[in-house]
């Protein structure tokens, strides 16, 4: 019996159906706002700095009109990579300058991230920022560095960090508890890559390096940065294993991503990053590129699962309220709270017990089900 999900397997083996939350319960309001902000930032930079070439502006405007801000921003970013790759190849001095500036911007972004409170609303934006920071580091330490790609990634880091700061409100995340979750995803990333090597004989040097980086980061106590790398490894490995899969699994992968997002939403998670990858997957599907579409649906699914694990097990009773400046349209009364220095946020202690005793669930079954189904 050919199956597409673990839930299908349980049903055919036992006759018991596992209830899953309805995908309609996923609210995209936060995603729309964040993706619009990211789009405006990268489009503004492109128009002020690059101006013309490397980007199909008609496509960008069309995507913008449809509200596909994240996809439009991603295409502009690809144009920036091309632009700075060409610049890096023009002279050794430009090559060196872009390399050094990219590394410094990545270090500055990492330092700024460490000062931002970690909450249920910005957790995936912090993870995404770390992923992009370590992409710069990995590229810099590769056998064939690309300073242009490094610089394009580094110059757009600020907008991600800014969004992480804006969204740093709501229930705080118990950062000490991240060690257990990060260890789980690191072990899973290592197992997935080992499976890729031993079963399929596939060796991807960039993923192998990323595994070591994730291990090193964990050893240094940088759990969120380690987790960011682990999630990327799992998603890329799953996508590589699905290279020969039938196109019918695209619908299964998209449906599973929506289900995982709905499950995460039950714990208060906003699904900002999973919705971004889902949108990019939809774009590639429209373009007739099923393999890329499948990869981004898998990425969406795994991010939703990972962030659900964090939101459901590490959400604390401390809640941060946003402090709005004079030029915002609304305000929050914080007169009786103490503002955390430098954060622009006010922690408010709620009564009641926290959720740290909720059992940690290993829920990466979406990727595994797809992998096993592709091996028939």
mmCIF file of C-alpha atoms in Angstrom:
data_model
loop_
_atom_site.group_PDB
_atom_site.id
_atom_site.type_symbol
_atom_site.label_atom_id
_atom_site.label_comp_id
_atom_site.label_asym_id
_atom_site.label_seq_id
_atom_site.Cartn_x
_atom_site.Cartn_y
_atom_site.Cartn_z
ATOM 1 C CA UNK A 1 0.000 0.000 0.000
ATOM 2 C CA UNK A 2 1.575 3.246 -1.122
ATOM 3 C CA UNK A 3 1.291 5.983 1.487
ATOM 4 C CA UNK A 4 2.239 9.625 1.761
ATOM 5 C CA UNK A 5 2.189 10.306 5.496
ATOM 6 C CA UNK A 6 2.733 8.572 8.804
ATOM 7 C CA UNK A 7 -0.934 9.172 9.586
ATOM 8 C CA UNK A 8 -1.836 7.125 6.502
ATOM 9 C CA UNK A 9 0.402 4.302 7.706
ATOM 10 C CA UNK A 10 -1.218 4.253 11.150
ATOM 11 C CA UNK A 11 -4.676 4.190 9.574
ATOM 12 C CA UNK A 12 -3.917 1.298 7.203
ATOM 13 C CA UNK A 13 -2.167 -0.720 9.918
ATOM 14 C CA UNK A 14 -4.607 -0.128 12.765
ATOM 15 C CA UNK A 15 -7.778 1.399 11.328
ATOM 16 C CA UNK A 16 -7.373 4.335 13.694
ATOM 17 C CA UNK A 17 -7.380 7.876 12.329
ATOM 18 C CA UNK A 18 -5.096 10.437 13.946
ATOM 19 C CA UNK A 19 -6.858 13.775 14.301
ATOM 20 C CA UNK A 20 -4.993 16.711 12.797
ATOM 21 C CA UNK A 21 -5.873 20.417 13.131
ATOM 22 C CA UNK A 22 -7.555 22.023 10.137
ATOM 23 C CA UNK A 23 -5.163 24.008 7.918
ATOM 24 C CA UNK A 24 -7.728 26.807 7.865
ATOM 25 C CA UNK A 25 -6.682 27.645 11.432
ATOM 26 C CA UNK A 26 -3.382 29.161 10.201
ATOM 27 C CA UNK A 27 -3.461 32.961 10.526
ATOM 28 C CA UNK A 28 -1.132 34.773 8.098
ATOM 29 C CA UNK A 29 -1.518 38.323 9.473
ATOM 30 C CA UNK A 30 1.946 38.463 11.075
ATOM 31 C CA UNK A 31 3.533 36.887 8.002
ATOM 32 C CA UNK A 32 1.981 39.470 5.675
ATOM 33 C CA UNK A 33 3.286 42.345 7.785
ATOM 34 C CA UNK A 34 6.796 40.910 8.191
ATOM 35 C CA UNK A 35 7.151 39.883 4.547
ATOM 36 C CA UNK A 36 5.972 43.331 3.420
ATOM 37 C CA UNK A 37 8.576 44.962 5.663
ATOM 38 C CA UNK A 38 11.328 42.682 4.330
ATOM 39 C CA UNK A 39 10.247 43.373 0.755
ATOM 40 C CA UNK A 40 10.207 47.147 1.236
ATOM 41 C CA UNK A 41 13.662 47.035 2.809
ATOM 42 C CA UNK A 42 15.341 44.988 0.072
ATOM 43 C CA UNK A 43 13.483 46.759 -2.761
ATOM 44 C CA UNK A 44 14.455 50.145 -1.330
ATOM 45 C CA UNK A 45 18.090 49.063 -1.091
ATOM 46 C CA UNK A 46 18.025 47.728 -4.646
ATOM 47 C CA UNK A 47 16.546 50.936 -6.065
ATOM 48 C CA UNK A 48 18.983 53.155 -4.173
ATOM 49 C CA UNK A 49 22.127 51.123 -4.811
ATOM 50 C CA UNK A 50 21.919 48.764 -7.786
ATOM 51 C CA UNK A 51 19.203 50.374 -9.921
ATOM 52 C CA UNK A 52 18.434 48.324 -12.993
ATOM 53 C CA UNK A 53 19.674 45.031 -14.355
ATOM 54 C CA UNK A 54 19.746 41.582 -12.745
ATOM 55 C CA UNK A 55 16.090 41.801 -11.670
ATOM 56 C CA UNK A 56 12.886 41.518 -13.730
ATOM 57 C CA UNK A 57 11.027 44.485 -12.275
ATOM 58 C CA UNK A 58 7.806 43.597 -14.106
ATOM 59 C CA UNK A 59 7.759 40.248 -12.298
ATOM 60 C CA UNK A 60 8.529 41.967 -8.991
ATOM 61 C CA UNK A 61 5.652 44.416 -9.416
ATOM 62 C CA UNK A 62 3.299 41.597 -10.407
ATOM 63 C CA UNK A 63 4.215 39.570 -7.308
ATOM 64 C CA UNK A 64 3.867 42.660 -5.136
ATOM 65 C CA UNK A 65 0.363 43.285 -6.515
ATOM 66 C CA UNK A 66 -0.587 39.716 -5.593
ATOM 67 C CA UNK A 67 0.734 40.127 -2.056
ATOM 68 C CA UNK A 68 3.603 37.671 -2.647
ATOM 69 C CA UNK A 69 6.071 39.907 -0.854
ATOM 70 C CA UNK A 70 8.440 37.208 0.358
ATOM 71 C CA UNK A 71 8.818 35.712 -3.109
ATOM 72 C CA UNK A 72 9.386 39.147 -4.626
ATOM 73 C CA UNK A 73 12.016 39.948 -1.987
ATOM 74 C CA UNK A 74 13.742 36.608 -2.621
ATOM 75 C CA UNK A 75 13.978 37.309 -6.358
ATOM 76 C CA UNK A 76 15.416 40.757 -5.681
ATOM 77 C CA UNK A 77 17.946 39.140 -3.354
ATOM 78 C CA UNK A 78 18.994 36.767 -6.137
ATOM 79 C CA UNK A 79 19.533 39.838 -8.319
ATOM 80 C CA UNK A 80 21.758 41.350 -5.633
ATOM 81 C CA UNK A 81 23.806 38.145 -5.521
ATOM 82 C CA UNK A 82 24.390 38.342 -9.277
ATOM 83 C CA UNK A 83 25.287 42.031 -9.061
ATOM 84 C CA UNK A 84 27.828 41.604 -6.266
ATOM 85 C CA UNK A 85 29.244 38.377 -7.738
ATOM 86 C CA UNK A 86 30.041 40.361 -10.868
ATOM 87 C CA UNK A 87 31.529 43.158 -8.768
ATOM 88 C CA UNK A 88 33.709 40.706 -6.824
ATOM 89 C CA UNK A 89 35.105 39.289 -10.054
ATOM 90 C CA UNK A 90 36.043 42.727 -11.378
ATOM 91 C CA UNK A 91 39.143 43.184 -9.217
ATOM 92 C CA UNK A 92 41.063 41.583 -6.363
ATOM 93 C CA UNK A 93 40.548 44.699 -4.242
ATOM 94 C CA UNK A 94 36.768 44.601 -4.635
ATOM 95 C CA UNK A 95 36.844 40.861 -3.915
ATOM 96 C CA UNK A 96 38.742 41.463 -0.675
ATOM 97 C CA UNK A 97 36.627 44.467 0.385
ATOM 98 C CA UNK A 98 33.323 42.649 -0.111
ATOM 99 C CA UNK A 99 34.663 39.619 1.763
ATOM 100 C CA UNK A 100 35.823 41.646 4.770
ATOM 101 C CA UNK A 101 32.736 43.865 4.904
ATOM 102 C CA UNK A 102 30.395 40.859 4.718
ATOM 103 C CA UNK A 103 32.136 39.163 7.635
ATOM 104 C CA UNK A 104 31.981 42.320 9.743
ATOM 105 C CA UNK A 105 28.276 42.854 9.021
ATOM 106 C CA UNK A 106 27.547 39.238 9.946
ATOM 107 C CA UNK A 107 29.429 39.641 13.231
ATOM 108 C CA UNK A 108 27.561 42.881 13.990
ATOM 109 C CA UNK A 109 24.215 41.215 13.285
ATOM 110 C CA UNK A 110 25.109 38.288 15.536
ATOM 111 C CA UNK A 111 26.033 40.662 18.351
ATOM 112 C CA UNK A 112 22.762 42.562 17.968
ATOM 113 C CA UNK A 113 20.723 39.355 17.971
ATOM 114 C CA UNK A 114 22.162 38.393 21.330
ATOM 115 C CA UNK A 115 20.518 41.491 22.893
ATOM 116 C CA UNK A 116 16.999 40.791 21.592
ATOM 117 C CA UNK A 117 14.547 38.956 23.901
ATOM 118 C CA UNK A 118 13.432 35.607 22.523
ATOM 119 C CA UNK A 119 9.653 35.224 22.351
ATOM 120 C CA UNK A 120 7.062 33.040 20.700
ATOM 121 C CA UNK A 121 6.508 35.738 18.057
ATOM 122 C CA UNK A 122 10.094 36.291 16.964
ATOM 123 C CA UNK A 123 11.657 32.856 17.477
ATOM 124 C CA UNK A 124 11.625 31.933 13.788
ATOM 125 C CA UNK A 125 12.913 35.372 12.761
ATOM 126 C CA UNK A 126 15.838 34.949 15.151
ATOM 127 C CA UNK A 127 16.444 31.446 13.763
ATOM 128 C CA UNK A 128 16.253 32.795 10.198
ATOM 129 C CA UNK A 129 18.730 35.548 11.088
ATOM 130 C CA UNK A 130 21.184 33.037 12.542
ATOM 131 C CA UNK A 131 20.786 30.840 9.470
ATOM 132 C CA UNK A 132 21.736 33.745 7.230
ATOM 133 C CA UNK A 133 24.625 34.814 9.452
ATOM 134 C CA UNK A 134 26.142 31.347 9.361
ATOM 135 C CA UNK A 135 25.567 31.131 5.644
ATOM 136 C CA UNK A 136 27.995 34.051 5.388
ATOM 137 C CA UNK A 137 30.476 32.287 7.668
ATOM 138 C CA UNK A 138 30.182 28.968 5.824
ATOM 139 C CA UNK A 139 30.684 30.635 2.449
ATOM 140 C CA UNK A 140 33.688 32.529 3.783
ATOM 141 C CA UNK A 141 35.302 29.301 5.014
ATOM 142 C CA UNK A 142 34.543 27.226 1.931
ATOM 143 C CA UNK A 143 37.213 26.150 -0.539
ATOM 144 C CA UNK A 144 35.810 28.617 -3.079
ATOM 145 C CA UNK A 145 34.448 31.672 -1.226
ATOM 146 C CA UNK A 146 31.979 33.927 -3.033
ATOM 147 C CA UNK A 147 32.367 37.413 -1.542
ATOM 148 C CA UNK A 148 29.558 38.722 -3.761
ATOM 149 C CA UNK A 149 27.050 36.223 -2.403
ATOM 150 C CA UNK A 150 28.378 36.821 1.116
ATOM 151 C CA UNK A 151 27.919 40.568 0.784
ATOM 152 C CA UNK A 152 24.414 40.284 -0.672
ATOM 153 C CA UNK A 153 23.409 38.102 2.265
ATOM 154 C CA UNK A 154 25.124 40.333 4.817
ATOM 155 C CA UNK A 155 23.695 43.596 3.508
ATOM 156 C CA UNK A 156 20.155 42.244 3.856
ATOM 157 C CA UNK A 157 20.719 40.873 7.358
ATOM 158 C CA UNK A 158 19.740 44.130 9.039
ATOM 159 C CA UNK A 159 16.139 43.898 7.863
ATOM 160 C CA UNK A 160 15.813 40.382 9.365
ATOM 161 C CA UNK A 161 17.295 41.486 12.683
ATOM 162 C CA UNK A 162 15.047 44.568 12.692
ATOM 163 C CA UNK A 163 11.979 42.367 12.215
ATOM 164 C CA UNK A 164 13.136 40.044 15.001
ATOM 165 C CA UNK A 165 13.341 43.071 17.287
ATOM 166 C CA UNK A 166 9.908 44.382 16.248
ATOM 167 C CA UNK A 167 8.320 41.003 16.903
ATOM 168 C CA UNK A 168 10.012 40.476 20.281
ATOM 169 C CA UNK A 169 6.800 40.509 22.269
ATOM 170 C CA UNK A 170 4.457 37.920 23.710
ATOM 171 C CA UNK A 171 5.388 34.906 25.897
ATOM 172 C CA UNK A 172 9.116 34.570 26.378
ATOM 173 C CA UNK A 173 11.005 31.415 25.445
ATOM 174 C CA UNK A 174 12.971 29.634 28.146
ATOM 175 C CA UNK A 175 16.394 29.830 26.546
ATOM 176 C CA UNK A 176 18.004 27.362 28.954
ATOM 177 C CA UNK A 177 15.511 24.767 27.757
ATOM 178 C CA UNK A 178 16.687 25.224 24.182
ATOM 179 C CA UNK A 179 19.601 22.873 24.874
ATOM 180 C CA UNK A 180 17.340 19.815 24.823
ATOM 181 C CA UNK A 181 15.443 20.860 21.707
ATOM 182 C CA UNK A 182 18.622 21.909 19.891
ATOM 183 C CA UNK A 183 20.260 18.577 20.765
ATOM 184 C CA UNK A 184 17.290 16.687 19.354
ATOM 185 C CA UNK A 185 17.471 18.543 16.037
ATOM 186 C CA UNK A 186 21.252 18.258 15.862
ATOM 187 C CA UNK A 187 21.048 14.483 16.350
ATOM 188 C CA UNK A 188 18.313 14.283 13.736
ATOM 189 C CA UNK A 189 20.338 16.378 11.273
ATOM 190 C CA UNK A 190 23.343 14.099 11.722
ATOM 191 C CA UNK A 191 21.178 10.994 11.294
ATOM 192 C CA UNK A 192 19.558 12.376 8.141
ATOM 193 C CA UNK A 193 22.894 13.214 6.568
ATOM 194 C CA UNK A 194 24.351 9.815 7.541
ATOM 195 C CA UNK A 195 21.324 8.191 5.912
ATOM 196 C CA UNK A 196 21.947 10.242 2.767
ATOM 197 C CA UNK A 197 25.573 9.083 2.618
ATOM 198 C CA UNK A 198 25.185 5.416 3.521
ATOM 199 C CA UNK A 199 21.954 4.556 1.750
ATOM 200 C CA UNK A 200 22.199 6.691 -1.367
ATOM 201 C CA UNK A 201 25.936 7.285 -1.582
ATOM 202 C CA UNK A 202 25.368 11.037 -1.767
ATOM 203 C CA UNK A 203 28.008 13.269 -0.201
ATOM 204 C CA UNK A 204 27.288 17.001 -0.165
ATOM 205 C CA UNK A 205 30.319 18.875 1.133
ATOM 206 C CA UNK A 206 28.392 22.007 2.091
ATOM 207 C CA UNK A 207 25.953 19.989 4.223
ATOM 208 C CA UNK A 208 28.817 18.026 5.765
ATOM 209 C CA UNK A 209 30.441 21.315 6.783
ATOM 210 C CA UNK A 210 27.117 22.618 8.123
ATOM 211 C CA UNK A 211 26.785 19.512 10.306
ATOM 212 C CA UNK A 212 30.153 20.236 11.874
ATOM 213 C CA UNK A 213 29.244 23.892 12.374
ATOM 214 C CA UNK A 214 25.997 22.927 14.094
ATOM 215 C CA UNK A 215 27.941 20.555 16.366
ATOM 216 C CA UNK A 216 30.517 23.231 17.196
ATOM 217 C CA UNK A 217 27.840 25.817 17.949
ATOM 218 C CA UNK A 218 26.066 23.425 20.267
ATOM 219 C CA UNK A 219 29.319 22.733 22.077
ATOM 220 C CA UNK A 220 29.741 26.479 22.653
ATOM 221 C CA UNK A 221 26.255 26.781 24.141
ATOM 222 C CA UNK A 222 24.895 28.689 21.130
ATOM 223 C CA UNK A 223 21.809 26.507 20.999
ATOM 224 C CA UNK A 224 19.580 28.618 18.793
ATOM 225 C CA UNK A 225 22.337 29.118 16.223
ATOM 226 C CA UNK A 226 22.980 25.368 16.267
ATOM 227 C CA UNK A 227 19.289 24.672 15.830
ATOM 228 C CA UNK A 228 19.112 27.056 12.885
ATOM 229 C CA UNK A 229 21.821 25.117 11.081
ATOM 230 C CA UNK A 230 20.293 21.758 12.000
ATOM 231 C CA UNK A 231 16.895 22.686 10.563
ATOM 232 C CA UNK A 232 18.503 23.739 7.282
ATOM 233 C CA UNK A 233 20.453 20.459 7.134
ATOM 234 C CA UNK A 234 17.336 18.374 7.737
ATOM 235 C CA UNK A 235 15.353 20.228 5.085
ATOM 236 C CA UNK A 236 18.118 20.143 2.453
ATOM 237 C CA UNK A 237 18.811 16.463 3.117
ATOM 238 C CA UNK A 238 15.124 15.573 2.869
ATOM 239 C CA UNK A 239 14.883 17.513 -0.399
ATOM 240 C CA UNK A 240 17.943 15.689 -1.781
ATOM 241 C CA UNK A 241 16.408 12.342 -0.871
ATOM 242 C CA UNK A 242 13.230 13.355 -2.682
ATOM 243 C CA UNK A 243 14.954 14.176 -5.980
ATOM 244 C CA UNK A 244 13.381 11.235 -7.790
ATOM 245 C CA UNK A 245 9.985 11.390 -6.141
ATOM 246 C CA UNK A 246 6.781 11.489 -8.160
ATOM 247 C CA UNK A 247 5.226 14.909 -8.666
ATOM 248 C CA UNK A 248 2.108 13.708 -6.839
ATOM 249 C CA UNK A 249 4.012 14.021 -3.573
ATOM 250 C CA UNK A 250 4.033 17.794 -4.037
ATOM 251 C CA UNK A 251 0.397 17.974 -2.925
ATOM 252 C CA UNK A 252 1.157 15.681 0.011
ATOM 253 C CA UNK A 253 4.123 17.806 1.077
ATOM 254 C CA UNK A 254 2.124 21.027 0.859
ATOM 255 C CA UNK A 255 -0.770 19.538 2.796
ATOM 256 C CA UNK A 256 1.580 18.258 5.490
ATOM 257 C CA UNK A 257 3.166 21.710 5.794
ATOM 258 C CA UNK A 258 -0.265 23.253 6.330
ATOM 259 C CA UNK A 259 -1.148 20.649 8.948
ATOM 260 C CA UNK A 260 2.110 21.225 10.812
ATOM 261 C CA UNK A 261 1.534 24.970 10.750
ATOM 262 C CA UNK A 262 -1.955 24.496 12.144
ATOM 263 C CA UNK A 263 -0.550 22.345 14.957
ATOM 264 C CA UNK A 264 2.066 24.999 15.746
ATOM 265 C CA UNK A 265 -0.594 27.721 15.745
ATOM 266 C CA UNK A 266 -2.367 25.902 18.593
ATOM 267 C CA UNK A 267 0.577 26.846 20.820
ATOM 268 C CA UNK A 268 0.460 30.501 19.740
ATOM 269 C CA UNK A 269 3.159 30.331 17.052
ATOM 270 C CA UNK A 270 2.678 32.794 14.153
ATOM 271 C CA UNK A 271 4.189 30.582 11.387
ATOM 272 C CA UNK A 272 5.971 33.519 9.779
ATOM 273 C CA UNK A 273 8.842 31.576 8.254
ATOM 274 C CA UNK A 274 6.877 28.433 7.310
ATOM 275 C CA UNK A 275 4.379 30.605 5.419
ATOM 276 C CA UNK A 276 7.268 32.325 3.646
ATOM 277 C CA UNK A 277 8.678 29.022 2.398
ATOM 278 C CA UNK A 278 5.195 27.805 1.472
ATOM 279 C CA UNK A 279 4.718 30.904 -0.685
ATOM 280 C CA UNK A 280 8.064 30.379 -2.389
ATOM 281 C CA UNK A 281 7.095 26.765 -3.035
ATOM 282 C CA UNK A 282 3.848 27.939 -4.629
ATOM 283 C CA UNK A 283 5.822 30.302 -6.848
ATOM 284 C CA UNK A 284 8.119 27.559 -8.128
ATOM 285 C CA UNK A 285 5.114 25.357 -8.744
ATOM 286 C CA UNK A 286 3.616 28.088 -10.924
ATOM 287 C CA UNK A 287 6.930 28.301 -12.769
ATOM 288 C CA UNK A 288 6.853 24.588 -13.596
ATOM 289 C CA UNK A 289 9.711 23.702 -11.243
ATOM 290 C CA UNK A 290 8.326 20.829 -9.120
ATOM 291 C CA UNK A 291 11.659 19.932 -7.509
ATOM 292 C CA UNK A 292 12.210 23.396 -6.043
ATOM 293 C CA UNK A 293 8.555 23.544 -5.103
ATOM 294 C CA UNK A 294 8.849 20.271 -3.197
ATOM 295 C CA UNK A 295 12.024 21.423 -1.441
ATOM 296 C CA UNK A 296 10.372 24.580 -0.113
ATOM 297 C CA UNK A 297 7.238 22.720 0.977
ATOM 298 C CA UNK A 298 9.481 20.353 2.955
ATOM 299 C CA UNK A 299 11.338 23.356 4.387
ATOM 300 C CA UNK A 300 8.026 24.901 5.430
ATOM 301 C CA UNK A 301 6.898 21.674 7.073
ATOM 302 C CA UNK A 302 10.089 21.138 9.051
ATOM 303 C CA UNK A 303 10.310 24.745 10.235
ATOM 304 C CA UNK A 304 6.702 24.585 11.430
ATOM 305 C CA UNK A 305 7.438 21.353 13.297
ATOM 306 C CA UNK A 306 10.603 22.676 14.913
ATOM 307 C CA UNK A 307 9.041 25.947 15.984
ATOM 308 C CA UNK A 308 6.002 24.078 17.319
ATOM 309 C CA UNK A 309 8.307 22.020 19.520
ATOM 310 C CA UNK A 310 9.787 25.226 20.916
ATOM 311 C CA UNK A 311 6.472 27.068 21.288
ATOM 312 C CA UNK A 312 4.682 24.155 22.933
ATOM 313 C CA UNK A 313 7.427 23.155 25.373
ATOM 314 C CA UNK A 314 9.497 26.245 26.130
ATOM 315 C CA UNK A 315 6.900 29.008 26.384
ATOM 316 C CA UNK A 316 7.191 30.647 29.810
ATOM 317 C CA UNK A 317 4.909 32.748 32.002
ATOM 318 C CA UNK A 318 6.913 35.902 31.296
ATOM 319 C CA UNK A 319 5.281 38.051 28.635
ATOM 320 C CA UNK A 320 6.903 40.958 26.822
ATOM 321 C CA UNK A 321 4.713 43.855 25.803
ATOM 322 C CA UNK A 322 5.765 46.092 22.908
ATOM 323 C CA UNK A 323 6.672 49.677 23.747
ATOM 324 C CA UNK A 324 5.584 51.906 20.891
ATOM 325 C CA UNK A 325 7.424 55.081 20.035
ATOM 326 C CA UNK A 326 5.736 58.440 19.411
ATOM 327 C CA UNK A 327 5.396 57.833 15.668
ATOM 328 C CA UNK A 328 3.419 54.602 15.990
ATOM 329 C CA UNK A 329 -0.333 54.349 15.767
ATOM 330 C CA UNK A 330 -0.970 52.673 19.102
ATOM 331 C CA UNK A 331 0.544 52.325 22.556
ATOM 332 C CA UNK A 332 0.660 49.908 25.458
ATOM 333 C CA UNK A 333 0.428 50.955 29.097
ATOM 334 C CA UNK A 334 3.660 49.871 30.766
ATOM 335 C CA UNK A 335 3.736 52.353 33.623
ATOM 336 C CA UNK A 336 3.940 49.594 36.222
ATOM 337 C CA UNK A 337 6.462 47.403 34.440
ATOM 338 C CA UNK A 338 10.221 47.566 34.290
ATOM 339 C CA UNK A 339 11.690 47.855 30.834
ATOM 340 C CA UNK A 340 14.625 45.629 29.951
ATOM 341 C CA UNK A 341 17.583 47.845 29.151
ATOM 342 C CA UNK A 342 18.150 48.340 25.465
ATOM 343 C CA UNK A 343 15.408 46.030 24.302
ATOM 344 C CA UNK A 344 12.535 48.453 23.870
ATOM 345 C CA UNK A 345 10.307 45.836 25.480
ATOM 346 C CA UNK A 346 8.668 45.458 28.851
ATOM 347 C CA UNK A 347 8.613 42.040 30.526
ATOM 348 C CA UNK A 348 5.375 41.417 32.395
ATOM 349 C CA UNK A 349 5.149 38.455 34.782
ATOM 350 C CA UNK A 350 1.884 36.557 34.531
ATOM 351 C CA UNK A 351 0.452 34.434 37.301
ATOM 352 C CA UNK A 352 0.189 30.691 36.894
ATOM 353 C CA UNK A 353 2.608 27.917 36.079
ATOM 354 C CA UNK A 354 4.693 27.826 32.940
ATOM 355 C CA UNK A 355 4.583 25.143 30.282
ATOM 356 C CA UNK A 356 8.035 23.652 30.687
ATOM 357 C CA UNK A 357 6.748 20.311 31.909
ATOM 358 C CA UNK A 358 4.896 19.585 28.675
ATOM 359 C CA UNK A 359 6.558 16.484 27.197
ATOM 360 C CA UNK A 360 8.831 17.186 24.242
ATOM 361 C CA UNK A 361 7.415 15.576 21.107
ATOM 362 C CA UNK A 362 9.593 14.388 18.259
ATOM 363 C CA UNK A 363 7.448 15.348 15.288
ATOM 364 C CA UNK A 364 9.572 15.266 12.158
ATOM 365 C CA UNK A 365 7.402 12.563 10.626
ATOM 366 C CA UNK A 366 6.515 14.626 7.581
ATOM 367 C CA UNK A 367 9.993 14.454 6.097
ATOM 368 C CA UNK A 368 10.476 10.811 7.044
ATOM 369 C CA UNK A 369 7.185 9.768 5.487
ATOM 370 C CA UNK A 370 8.070 11.482 2.240
ATOM 371 C CA UNK A 371 11.550 9.956 2.237
ATOM 372 C CA UNK A 372 10.251 6.431 2.752
ATOM 373 C CA UNK A 373 7.521 6.898 0.159
ATOM 374 C CA UNK A 374 10.104 7.972 -2.421
ATOM 375 C CA UNK A 375 12.072 4.738 -1.986
ATOM 376 C CA UNK A 376 9.435 2.431 -3.433
#
